[in-house]
XYZ file of C-alpha atoms in Angstrom:
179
model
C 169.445 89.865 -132.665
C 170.976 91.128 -135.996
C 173.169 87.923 -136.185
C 172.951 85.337 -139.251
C 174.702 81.725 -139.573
C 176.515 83.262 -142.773
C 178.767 85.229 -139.690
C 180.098 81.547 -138.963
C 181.879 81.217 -142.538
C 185.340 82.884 -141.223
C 184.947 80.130 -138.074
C 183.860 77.018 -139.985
C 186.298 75.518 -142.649
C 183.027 74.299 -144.854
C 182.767 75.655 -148.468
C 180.173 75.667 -151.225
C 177.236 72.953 -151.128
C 178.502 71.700 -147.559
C 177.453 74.875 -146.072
C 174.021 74.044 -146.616
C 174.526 71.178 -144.734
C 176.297 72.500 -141.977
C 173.619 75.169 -141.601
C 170.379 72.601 -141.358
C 172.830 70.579 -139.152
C 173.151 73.654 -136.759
C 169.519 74.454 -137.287
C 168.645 70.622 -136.322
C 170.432 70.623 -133.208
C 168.393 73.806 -131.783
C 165.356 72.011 -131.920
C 164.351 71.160 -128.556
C 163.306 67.517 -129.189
C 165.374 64.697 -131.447
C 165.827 62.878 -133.019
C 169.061 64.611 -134.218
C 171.632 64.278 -137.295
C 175.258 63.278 -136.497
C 177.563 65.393 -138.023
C 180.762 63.691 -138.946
C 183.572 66.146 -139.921
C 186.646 64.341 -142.115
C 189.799 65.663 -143.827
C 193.588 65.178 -143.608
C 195.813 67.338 -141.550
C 195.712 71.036 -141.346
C 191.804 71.173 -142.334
C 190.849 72.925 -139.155
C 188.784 69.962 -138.349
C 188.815 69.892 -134.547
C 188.579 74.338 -134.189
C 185.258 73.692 -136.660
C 183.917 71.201 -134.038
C 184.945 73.881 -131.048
C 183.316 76.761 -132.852
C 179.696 74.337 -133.197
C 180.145 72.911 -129.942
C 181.117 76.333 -128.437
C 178.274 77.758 -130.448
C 175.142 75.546 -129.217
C 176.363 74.422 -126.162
C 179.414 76.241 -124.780
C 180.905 73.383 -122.269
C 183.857 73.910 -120.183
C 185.166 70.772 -122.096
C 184.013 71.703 -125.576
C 186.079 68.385 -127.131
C 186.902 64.608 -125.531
C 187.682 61.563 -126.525
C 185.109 58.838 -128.155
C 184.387 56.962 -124.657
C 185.377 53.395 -124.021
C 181.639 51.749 -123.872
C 178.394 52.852 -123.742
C 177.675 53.590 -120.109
C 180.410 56.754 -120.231
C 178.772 57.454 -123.380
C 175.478 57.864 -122.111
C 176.742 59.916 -119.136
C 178.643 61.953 -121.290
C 175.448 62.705 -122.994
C 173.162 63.101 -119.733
C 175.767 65.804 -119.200
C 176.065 67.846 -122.319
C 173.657 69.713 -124.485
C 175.838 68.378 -127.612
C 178.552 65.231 -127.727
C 181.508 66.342 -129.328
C 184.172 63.887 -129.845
C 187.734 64.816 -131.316
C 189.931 62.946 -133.433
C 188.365 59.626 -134.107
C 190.070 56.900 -135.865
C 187.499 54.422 -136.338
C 183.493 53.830 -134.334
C 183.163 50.517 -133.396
C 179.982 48.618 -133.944
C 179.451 48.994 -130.263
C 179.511 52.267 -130.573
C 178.199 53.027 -133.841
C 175.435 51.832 -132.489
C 175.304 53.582 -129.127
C 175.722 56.960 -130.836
C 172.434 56.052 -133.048
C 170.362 55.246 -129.973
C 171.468 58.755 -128.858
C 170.893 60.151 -131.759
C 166.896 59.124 -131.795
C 167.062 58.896 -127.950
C 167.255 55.808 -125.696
C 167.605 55.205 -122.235
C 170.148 52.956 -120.553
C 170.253 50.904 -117.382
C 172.990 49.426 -115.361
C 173.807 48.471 -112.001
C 174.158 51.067 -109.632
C 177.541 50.878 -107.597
C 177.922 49.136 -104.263
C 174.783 47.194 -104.972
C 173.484 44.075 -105.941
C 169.938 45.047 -107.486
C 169.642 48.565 -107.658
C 169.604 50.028 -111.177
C 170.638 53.679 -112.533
C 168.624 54.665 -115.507
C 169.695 57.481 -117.917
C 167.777 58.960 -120.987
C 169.336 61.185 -123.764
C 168.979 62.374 -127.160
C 171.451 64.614 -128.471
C 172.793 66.128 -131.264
C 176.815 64.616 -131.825
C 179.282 65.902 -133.887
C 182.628 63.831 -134.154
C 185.808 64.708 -136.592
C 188.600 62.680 -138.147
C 190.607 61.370 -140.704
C 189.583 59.304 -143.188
C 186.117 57.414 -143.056
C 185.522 56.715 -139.524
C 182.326 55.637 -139.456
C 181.516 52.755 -142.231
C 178.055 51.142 -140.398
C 174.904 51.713 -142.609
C 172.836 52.691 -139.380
C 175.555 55.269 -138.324
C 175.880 56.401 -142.337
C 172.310 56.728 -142.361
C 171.900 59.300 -139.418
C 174.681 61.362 -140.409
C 175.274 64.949 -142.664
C 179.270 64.073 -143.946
C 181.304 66.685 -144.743
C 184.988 66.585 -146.051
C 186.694 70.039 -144.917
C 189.427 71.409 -147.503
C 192.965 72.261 -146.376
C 193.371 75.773 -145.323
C 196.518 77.574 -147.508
C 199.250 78.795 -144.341
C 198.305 82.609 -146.428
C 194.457 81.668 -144.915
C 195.779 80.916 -141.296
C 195.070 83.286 -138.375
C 196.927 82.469 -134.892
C 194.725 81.016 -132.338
C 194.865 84.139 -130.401
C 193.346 85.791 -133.470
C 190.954 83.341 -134.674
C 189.311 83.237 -130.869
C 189.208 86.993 -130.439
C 187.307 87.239 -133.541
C 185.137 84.104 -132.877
C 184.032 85.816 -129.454
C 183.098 89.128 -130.956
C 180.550 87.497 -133.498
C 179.694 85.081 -131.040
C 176.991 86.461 -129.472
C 175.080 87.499 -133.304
């Protein structure tokens, strides 16, 4: 109550036009159906891009694990996602086709089957849709179908006059948190 999305602006290392963006991103992924945008964070070292995918992930859905590592293959994927209100994946170097893809099927929803363990015909069968957010450097994503789902925004480099300590930054974060 009393709170507004312009609060995040000290949290969030997006500036001018991207804002927009970030804020219908945010606004997408509290709907309570999908399909959902991807939001793919890029910029070089020292853009703040993994504490801007904390503060969104922390913000929506506040995980004990608020960032992990792009999964090896669909199946941890999708039980990443039957887990979490929001995938957020740190540090990507590149999304395979595989999972360029998978991420797009999450993104609009789809269900996956596979062999349950210790058995030779039962099946497990998981359903998600989720809003993702994933940050790197460089382009990390170059499939049309992934391109096509996601809001892209390039973070600047913060100046070391603009940098808070972590100790600082979180303090701060959790007192405008709840607004």
């Amino acid at each position: 109550r009393g709170g507004s999305l312009d609060e995040l602006w000290p949290f969030v290392n997006i500036k001018g036009t991207d804002r927009i963006l970030y804020k219908a991103w945010v606004k997408a992924a509290l709907r309570p159906r999908g399909p959902y945008p991807i939001l793919v964070l890029s910029g070089e070292q020292g853009t703040a891009k993994s504490t801007t995918c904390e503060v969104t992930r922390q913000l929506l859905d506040p995980h004990t694990t608020l960032l992990r590592s792009m999964p090896r293959d669909e199946r941890d994927l999708m039980i990443a996602a039957v887990n979490s209100g929001v995938l957020a994946f740190d540090n990507i170097s590149h999304v395979s086709d595989t999972m360029s893809d998978a991420l797009c099927r999450i993104a609009t929803g789809s269900g996956f089957a596979t062999r349950r363990l210790y058995t030779d015909e039962e099946e497990v069968h998981l359903e998600a849709c989720r809003p993702t957010v994933f940050n790197g450097i460089g382009e990390m994503a170059d499939r049309g179908d992934l391109l096509q789902r996601a809001v892209l925004i390039e973070l600047p480099v913060i100046s070391e006059a603009a940098r808070k300590t972590e100790a600082d930054f979180w303090r701060d974060f959790d007192r405008a948190h709840p607004r």
